[in-house]
Coordinates of N, CA and C in Angstrom, one line a residue:
X23 N 111.4 107.3 96.7 CA 110.0 107.5 96.4 C 109.7 108.3 95.1
X24 N 110.6 109.2 94.8 CA 110.5 110.0 93.6 C 110.6 109.1 92.4
X25 N 111.5 108.2 92.4 CA 111.7 107.3 91.2 C 110.5 106.4 91.0
X26 N 109.9 106.0 92.1 CA 108.7 105.1 92.0 C 107.5 105.9 91.4
X27 N 107.4 107.2 91.8 CA 106.3 108.0 91.2 C 106.6 108.3 89.7
X28 N 107.8 108.5 89.3 CA 108.2 108.7 87.9 C 107.9 107.4 87.1
X29 N 108.3 106.3 87.7 CA 108.0 105.0 87.0 C 106.5 104.7 86.9
X30 N 105.7 104.9 87.9 CA 104.3 104.7 87.8 C 103.7 105.7 86.8
X31 N 104.1 106.9 86.8 CA 103.6 107.9 85.9 C 103.8 107.4 84.4
X32 N 105.0 106.9 84.2 CA 105.4 106.5 82.8 C 104.7 105.2 82.4
X33 N 104.4 104.4 83.4 CA 103.6 103.2 83.1 C 102.2 103.7 82.6
X34 N 101.6 104.7 83.3 CA 100.3 105.2 82.9 C 100.4 105.8 81.5
X35 N 101.5 106.6 81.3 CA 101.6 107.2 79.9 C 101.7 106.1 78.9
X36 N 102.5 105.1 79.1 CA 102.7 104.0 78.1 C 101.4 103.3 77.8
X37 N 100.6 103.1 78.9 CA 99.3 102.4 78.8 C 98.4 103.3 78.0
X38 N 98.4 104.6 78.2 CA 97.5 105.5 77.4 C 98.0 105.6 76.0
X39 N 99.3 105.5 75.7 CA 99.8 105.5 74.3 C 99.2 104.2 73.6
X40 N 99.3 103.1 74.3 CA 98.8 101.8 73.8 C 97.3 101.9 73.5
X41 N 96.6 102.5 74.5 CA 95.1 102.7 74.3 C 94.8 103.5 73.1
X42 N 95.6 104.6 72.9 CA 95.4 105.5 71.8 C 95.7 104.8 70.5
X43 N 96.8 104.0 70.5 CA 97.1 103.3 69.3 C 96.0 102.3 68.9
X44 N 95.2 101.9 69.8 CA 94.2 100.9 69.6 C 92.8 101.5 69.3
X45 N 92.7 102.8 69.2 CA 91.4 103.3 68.9 C 91.1 102.9 67.4
X46 N 89.8 102.9 67.1 CA 89.5 102.4 65.7 C 90.1 103.3 64.6
X47 N 90.1 104.6 64.8 CA 90.7 105.5 63.8 C 92.2 105.2 63.7
X48 N 92.9 105.1 64.8 CA 94.3 104.9 64.7 C 94.6 103.5 64.2
X49 N 93.9 102.5 64.5 CA 94.1 101.2 64.1 C 93.9 101.1 62.5
X50 N 93.0 101.8 62.0 CA 92.8 101.9 60.6 C 94.0 102.6 59.9
X51 N 94.4 103.7 60.4 CA 95.6 104.4 59.9 C 96.8 103.5 59.9
X52 N 97.0 102.9 61.0 CA 98.2 102.0 61.1 C 98.1 100.8 60.2
X53 N 96.9 100.2 60.0 CA 96.8 99.1 59.1 C 97.1 99.5 57.7
X54 N 96.6 100.6 57.3 CA 96.8 101.1 55.9 C 98.3 101.4 55.7
X55 N 99.0 102.0 56.7 CA 100.4 102.3 56.6 C 101.2 101.0 56.5
X56 N 100.8 100.0 57.4 CA 101.5 98.8 57.4 C 101.3 98.0 56.1
X57 N 100.1 98.1 55.6 CA 99.9 97.4 54.3 C 100.7 98.0 53.2
X58 N 100.9 99.3 53.2 CA 101.7 100.0 52.2 C 103.2 99.7 52.4
X59 N 103.6 99.3 53.6 CA 105.0 99.1 53.9 C 105.4 97.7 53.7
X60 N 104.5 96.8 53.7 CA 104.8 95.3 53.7 C 105.7 95.0 54.9
X61 N 106.7 94.3 54.7 CA 107.6 94.0 55.8 C 109.0 94.6 55.6
X62 N 109.0 95.7 54.9 CA 110.2 96.5 54.6 C 110.5 97.5 55.7
X63 N 111.6 97.3 56.4 CA 111.9 98.2 57.5 C 111.9 99.7 57.1
X64 N 112.5 100.0 56.0 CA 112.6 101.4 55.6 C 111.3 102.0 55.4
X65 N 110.4 101.2 54.7 CA 109.0 101.8 54.5 C 108.2 101.8 55.8
X66 N 108.5 100.9 56.7 CA 107.8 101.0 58.1 C 108.2 102.3 58.8
X67 N 109.5 102.6 58.7 CA 110.0 103.8 59.3 C 109.5 105.1 58.6
X68 N 109.2 105.0 57.3 CA 108.7 106.1 56.5 C 107.2 106.3 56.7
X69 N 106.5 105.3 56.8 CA 105.0 105.4 56.8 C 104.4 105.1 58.2
X70 N 104.8 104.1 58.9 CA 104.2 103.7 60.2 C 104.7 104.5 61.3
X71 N 106.1 104.6 61.4 CA 106.7 105.3 62.6 C 106.2 106.7 62.8
X72 N 106.0 107.5 61.8 CA 105.5 108.9 62.1 C 104.1 108.9 62.7
X73 N 103.3 107.9 62.3 CA 101.9 107.8 62.9 C 102.0 107.5 64.4
X74 N 102.8 106.5 64.7 CA 103.0 106.1 66.1 C 103.6 107.2 66.9
X75 N 104.6 108.0 66.4 CA 105.2 109.1 67.1 C 104.1 110.2 67.3
X76 N 103.3 110.5 66.3 CA 102.3 111.5 66.4 C 101.3 111.1 67.5
X77 N 100.9 109.9 67.5 CA 99.9 109.4 68.6 C 100.6 109.5 69.9
X78 N 101.8 109.1 70.0 CA 102.6 109.2 71.3 C 102.7 110.7 71.7
X79 N 103.0 111.6 70.8 CA 103.1 113.0 71.2 C 101.8 113.6 71.7
X80 N 100.7 113.1 71.1 CA 99.4 113.6 71.6 C 99.1 113.2 73.0
X81 N 99.6 112.1 73.4 CA 99.4 111.6 74.8 C 100.4 112.2 75.7
X82 N 101.7 112.2 75.4 CA 102.7 112.6 76.4 C 102.7 114.1 76.7
X83 N 102.1 114.9 75.8 CA 102.0 116.4 76.1 C 101.1 116.6 77.3
X84 N 100.2 115.7 77.5 CA 99.2 115.8 78.7 C 99.9 115.5 80.0
X85 N 101.2 115.0 79.9 CA 101.9 114.6 81.1 C 103.2 115.5 81.3
X86 N 103.1 116.7 80.7 CA 104.2 117.7 81.0 C 105.4 117.6 80.1
X87 N 105.4 116.7 79.1 CA 106.4 116.7 78.1 C 106.2 117.8 77.1
X88 N 107.3 118.4 76.6 CA 107.1 119.5 75.6 C 106.5 118.9 74.3
X89 N 105.7 119.7 73.6 CA 105.1 119.2 72.4 C 106.2 119.1 71.3
X90 N 106.0 118.2 70.4 CA 107.0 118.1 69.3 C 108.1 117.2 69.5
X91 N 109.1 117.3 68.7 CA 110.3 116.4 68.7 C 111.0 116.4 70.1
X92 N 111.1 117.5 70.7 CA 111.8 117.6 72.0 C 111.2 116.7 73.0
X93 N 109.9 116.8 73.1 CA 109.2 116.0 74.1 C 109.3 114.5 73.8
X94 N 109.2 114.1 72.6 CA 109.4 112.7 72.2 C 110.8 112.2 72.5
X95 N 111.8 113.0 72.3 CA 113.2 112.6 72.6 C 113.3 112.5 74.1
X96 N 112.8 113.4 74.9 CA 112.9 113.3 76.3 C 112.2 112.1 76.9
X97 N 111.0 111.8 76.3 CA 110.3 110.6 76.8 C 111.0 109.4 76.4
X98 N 111.6 109.3 75.2 CA 112.3 108.1 74.8 C 113.6 107.9 75.7
X99 N 114.3 108.9 76.0 CA 115.5 108.8 76.9 C 115.1 108.4 78.3
X100 N 114.0 108.9 78.8 CA 113.5 108.5 80.1 C 113.1 107.0 80.1
X101 N 112.4 106.6 79.1 CA 112.0 105.2 79.0 C 113.2 104.3 78.9
X102 N 114.3 104.6 78.2 CA 115.5 103.8 78.1 C 116.1 103.6 79.5
X103 N 116.1 104.7 80.3 CA 116.6 104.6 81.6 C 115.7 103.7 82.5
X104 N 114.4 104.0 82.5 CA 113.5 103.3 83.3 C 113.4 101.8 83.0
X105 N 113.4 101.5 81.7 CA 113.2 100.1 81.4 C 114.3 99.2 81.8
X106 N 115.5 99.7 82.1 CA 116.6 98.9 82.7 C 116.2 98.5 84.1
X107 N 115.4 99.3 84.8 CA 115.1 99.1 86.2 C 113.8 98.4 86.4
X108 N 112.9 98.5 85.4 CA 111.5 98.0 85.6 C 111.1 97.2 84.4
X109 N 110.9 95.9 84.7 CA 110.5 95.0 83.5 C 109.1 95.4 82.9
X110 N 108.2 96.0 83.7 CA 106.9 96.3 83.2 C 107.0 97.5 82.2
X111 N 107.9 98.5 82.6 CA 108.1 99.6 81.6 C 108.7 99.0 80.3
X112 N 109.7 98.1 80.5 CA 110.3 97.5 79.3 C 109.3 96.8 78.4
X113 N 108.4 96.1 79.1 CA 107.4 95.3 78.3 C 106.4 96.2 77.6
X114 N 106.0 97.3 78.3 CA 105.0 98.3 77.7 C 105.7 99.0 76.6
X115 N 106.9 99.4 76.7 CA 107.7 100.1 75.7 C 107.9 99.2 74.5
X116 N 108.1 97.9 74.7 CA 108.3 96.9 73.7 C 107.0 96.8 72.9
X117 N 105.8 96.9 73.6 CA 104.5 96.8 72.9 C 104.4 98.0 72.0
X118 N 104.7 99.2 72.4 CA 104.6 100.4 71.6 C 105.5 100.2 70.4
X119 N 106.8 99.8 70.6 CA 107.7 99.6 69.5 C 107.2 98.6 68.5
X120 N 106.5 97.6 68.9 CA 106.0 96.5 68.0 C 105.1 97.1 66.9
X121 N 104.6 98.3 67.1 CA 103.7 98.9 66.1 C 104.5 99.3 64.9
X122 N 105.7 99.7 65.1 CA 106.5 100.2 63.9 C 107.7 99.4 63.6
X123 N 108.0 98.4 64.4 CA 109.2 97.5 64.1 C 108.6 96.2 63.6
X124 N 109.0 95.7 62.4 CA 108.5 94.4 61.9 C 109.1 93.3 62.8
X125 N 108.3 92.2 62.9 CA 108.9 91.1 63.7 C 110.2 90.6 63.1
X126 N 111.1 90.3 63.9 CA 112.4 89.8 63.5 C 112.5 88.3 63.8
X127 N 112.8 87.5 62.8 CA 113.0 86.1 63.0 C 114.5 85.8 62.9
X128 N 115.0 85.1 63.8 CA 116.4 84.7 63.8 C 116.4 83.2 63.6
X129 N 117.1 82.8 62.6 CA 117.2 81.3 62.3 C 118.2 80.7 63.3
X130 N 118.0 79.4 63.6 CA 118.9 78.8 64.5 C 120.3 78.7 64.0
X131 N 120.5 78.7 62.7 CA 121.9 78.7 62.1 C 122.6 80.0 62.4
X132 N 121.8 81.1 62.4 CA 122.4 82.4 62.7 C 122.8 82.5 64.2
X133 N 121.9 81.9 65.0 CA 122.2 81.9 66.5 C 123.5 81.1 66.7
X134 N 123.6 80.0 66.0 CA 124.8 79.1 66.3 C 126.1 79.8 65.8
X135 N 126.0 80.7 64.8 CA 127.2 81.4 64.4 C 127.6 82.6 65.3
X136 N 126.7 83.0 66.2 CA 127.1 84.1 67.0 C 127.9 83.6 68.2

């Protein structure tokens, strides 16, 4: 029962993070950062990732996670564990990551060589 409560709580947290990412203010900040980054991974991590992390920190502190880097690390570790067991957690976490990870296209010739 405890695991189910933890899973449900974190689904709520991830949903709130996604809601926060989609506010007009944050959408504008993210759009500007993405425009400045282009499709370069290093620039995405430099400009977009910190915005996403700050928004996430603002949400997770309301759910008992420590403020700052420590809380973010704890939350990320918990999500990695939970997403192995719950496809909905994995899907929600993937949506959050999509804000700072550029889309990756894999050509069929690359797949064939693997």
